[in-house]
Amino acid sequence: MEKLSLQEEEVMQVIWQYGEGSVKTFLQEFSAPKPPYTTIASTIKNLEKKGFVTSKLLGNTYIYSPNVSEEEYKQTFMQGFIQNYFNNSYKEMVNFFVKQKKLKPKDLQDIINMIENNKK
């Protein structure tokens, strides 16, 4: 699965949130200033070519739905991210955020609690 561009990710976020709809439906979910209709339509066509969405013709309107779940995409992207930037070490990733002062002791304790609760 390839990494999506920022624009493609933004459109996929809307599609994942909405589940199914037309270009017009998805366009309504963007905040102002809204991108042009043609930009969203073109992006969705690219996502379809890449296999991220599927379409069906309903009357004279194409209805699009996700072909890849948000969870699948996150898992693939995050695995690559951890592998490429942190030598496949989640510990190194956490350490990076601690050094950047992005994680506080309370956050780390919450992470420990999540890990311990998932063991059961």
One Martini backbone bead per residue (centre of mass of N, CA, C, O) as a GRO file, in nm:
protein
  120
    1MET     BB    1   0.096   0.037   0.024
    2GLU     BB    2   0.065   0.360  -0.040
    3LYS     BB    3   0.140   0.676   0.010
    4LEU     BB    4  -0.029   0.954   0.066
    5SER     BB    5  -0.117   1.245   0.009
    6LEU     BB    6  -0.241   1.506   0.170
    7GLN     BB    7  -0.493   1.536  -0.007
    8GLU     BB    8  -0.574   1.236  -0.001
    9GLU     BB    9  -0.603   1.215   0.305
   10GLU     BB   10  -0.826   1.424   0.339
   11VAL     BB   11  -1.032   1.274   0.166
   12MET     BB   12  -1.024   1.003   0.320
   13GLN     BB   13  -1.128   1.113   0.587
   14VAL     BB   14  -1.407   1.178   0.475
   15ILE     BB   15  -1.480   0.898   0.370
   16TRP     BB   16  -1.452   0.749   0.639
   17GLN     BB   17  -1.659   0.920   0.789
   18TYR     BB   18  -1.902   0.881   0.579
   19GLY     BB   19  -1.846   0.602   0.376
   20GLU     BB   20  -2.061   0.737   0.159
   21GLY     BB   21  -2.047   0.907  -0.169
   22SER     BB   22  -2.022   1.195  -0.325
   23VAL     BB   23  -1.852   1.460  -0.417
   24LYS     BB   24  -2.058   1.660  -0.302
   25THR     BB   25  -2.074   1.537  -0.020
   26PHE     BB   26  -1.772   1.570   0.053
   27LEU     BB   27  -1.741   1.877   0.004
   28GLN     BB   28  -1.924   1.965   0.250
   29GLU     BB   29  -1.694   1.875   0.472
   30PHE     BB   30  -1.543   2.118   0.401
   31SER     BB   31  -1.383   2.388   0.483
   32ALA     BB   32  -1.322   2.702   0.471
   33PRO     BB   33  -1.195   2.696   0.189
   34LYS     BB   34  -1.313   2.529  -0.061
   35PRO     BB   35  -1.250   2.314  -0.278
   36PRO     BB   36  -1.274   2.228  -0.578
   37TYR     BB   37  -1.459   1.999  -0.731
   38THR     BB   38  -1.237   1.900  -0.935
   39THR     BB   39  -1.028   1.827  -0.720
   40ILE     BB   40  -1.189   1.609  -0.573
   41ALA     BB   41  -1.254   1.434  -0.819
   42SER     BB   42  -0.958   1.376  -0.897
   43THR     BB   43  -0.870   1.252  -0.629
   44ILE     BB   44  -1.074   1.018  -0.629
   45LYS     BB   45  -0.976   0.890  -0.891
   46ASN     BB   46  -0.693   0.829  -0.781
   47LEU     BB   47  -0.792   0.650  -0.547
   48GLU     BB   48  -0.918   0.441  -0.733
   49LYS     BB   49  -0.659   0.360  -0.890
   50LYS     BB   50  -0.515   0.276  -0.604
   51GLY     BB   51  -0.763   0.123  -0.428
   52PHE     BB   52  -0.918   0.302  -0.195
   53VAL     BB   53  -1.166   0.315  -0.393
   54THR     BB   54  -1.506   0.277  -0.484
   55SER     BB   55  -1.754   0.246  -0.751
   56LYS     BB   56  -2.094   0.356  -0.830
   57LEU     BB   57  -2.371   0.374  -1.037
   58LEU     BB   58  -2.627   0.628  -0.967
   59GLY     BB   59  -2.750   0.693  -1.233
   60ASN     BB   60  -2.544   0.995  -1.277
   61THR     BB   61  -2.389   0.898  -1.009
   62TYR     BB   62  -2.113   0.866  -0.818
   63ILE     BB   63  -2.036   0.624  -0.570
   64TYR     BB   64  -1.829   0.629  -0.285
   65SER     BB   65  -1.599   0.393  -0.125
   66PRO     BB   66  -1.413   0.230   0.084
   67ASN     BB   67  -1.137  -0.017   0.039
   68VAL     BB   68  -0.983   0.109   0.281
   69SER     BB   69  -0.915   0.122   0.593
   70GLU     BB   70  -0.807   0.322   0.835
   71GLU     BB   71  -0.659   0.104   0.998
   72GLU     BB   72  -0.487  -0.010   0.770
   73TYR     BB   73  -0.340   0.252   0.700
   74LYS     BB   74  -0.219   0.314   0.974
   75GLN     BB   75  -0.061   0.055   1.010
   76THR     BB   76   0.119   0.082   0.760
   77PHE     BB   77   0.230   0.367   0.811
   78MET     BB   78   0.344   0.323   1.100
   79GLN     BB   79   0.539   0.097   1.039
   80GLY     BB   80   0.711   0.264   0.842
   81PHE     BB   81   0.778   0.495   1.032
   82ILE     BB   82   0.923   0.332   1.252
   83GLN     BB   83   1.128   0.201   1.064
   84ASN     BB   84   1.253   0.468   0.926
   85TYR     BB   85   1.289   0.658   1.209
   86PHE     BB   86   1.323   0.405   1.461
   87ASN     BB   87   1.435   0.117   1.402
   88ASN     BB   88   1.176  -0.044   1.496
   89SER     BB   89   1.128   0.150   1.767
   90TYR     BB   90   0.909   0.244   2.008
   91LYS     BB   91   1.101   0.346   2.221
   92GLU     BB   92   1.238   0.561   2.040
   93MET     BB   93   0.984   0.722   1.989
   94VAL     BB   94   0.918   0.797   2.278
   95ASN     BB   95   1.191   0.929   2.337
   96PHE     BB   96   1.161   1.157   2.135
   97PHE     BB   97   0.906   1.288   2.272
   98VAL     BB   98   1.040   1.341   2.540
   99LYS     BB   99   1.273   1.524   2.435
  100GLN     BB  100   1.046   1.725   2.302
  101LYS     BB  101   0.818   1.765   2.517
  102LYS     BB  102   0.539   1.579   2.435
  103LEU     BB  103   0.578   1.407   2.699
  104LYS     BB  104   0.437   1.322   2.995
  105PRO     BB  105   0.418   1.141   3.275
  106LYS     BB  106   0.111   1.092   3.243
  107ASP     BB  107   0.127   0.976   2.959
  108LEU     BB  108   0.311   0.737   3.029
  109GLN     BB  109   0.118   0.610   3.232
  110ASP     BB  110  -0.111   0.565   3.031
  111ILE     BB  111   0.051   0.375   2.850
  112ILE     BB  112   0.108   0.161   3.061
  113ASN     BB  113  -0.189   0.099   3.122
  114MET     BB  114  -0.262   0.004   2.838
  115ILE     BB  115  -0.065  -0.230   2.827
  116GLU     BB  116  -0.162  -0.381   3.082
  117ASN     BB  117  -0.467  -0.411   2.988
  118ASN     BB  118  -0.391  -0.581   2.719
  119LYS     BB  119  -0.277  -0.844   2.863
  120LYS     BB  120  -0.564  -0.959   2.982
   0.00000   0.00000   0.00000
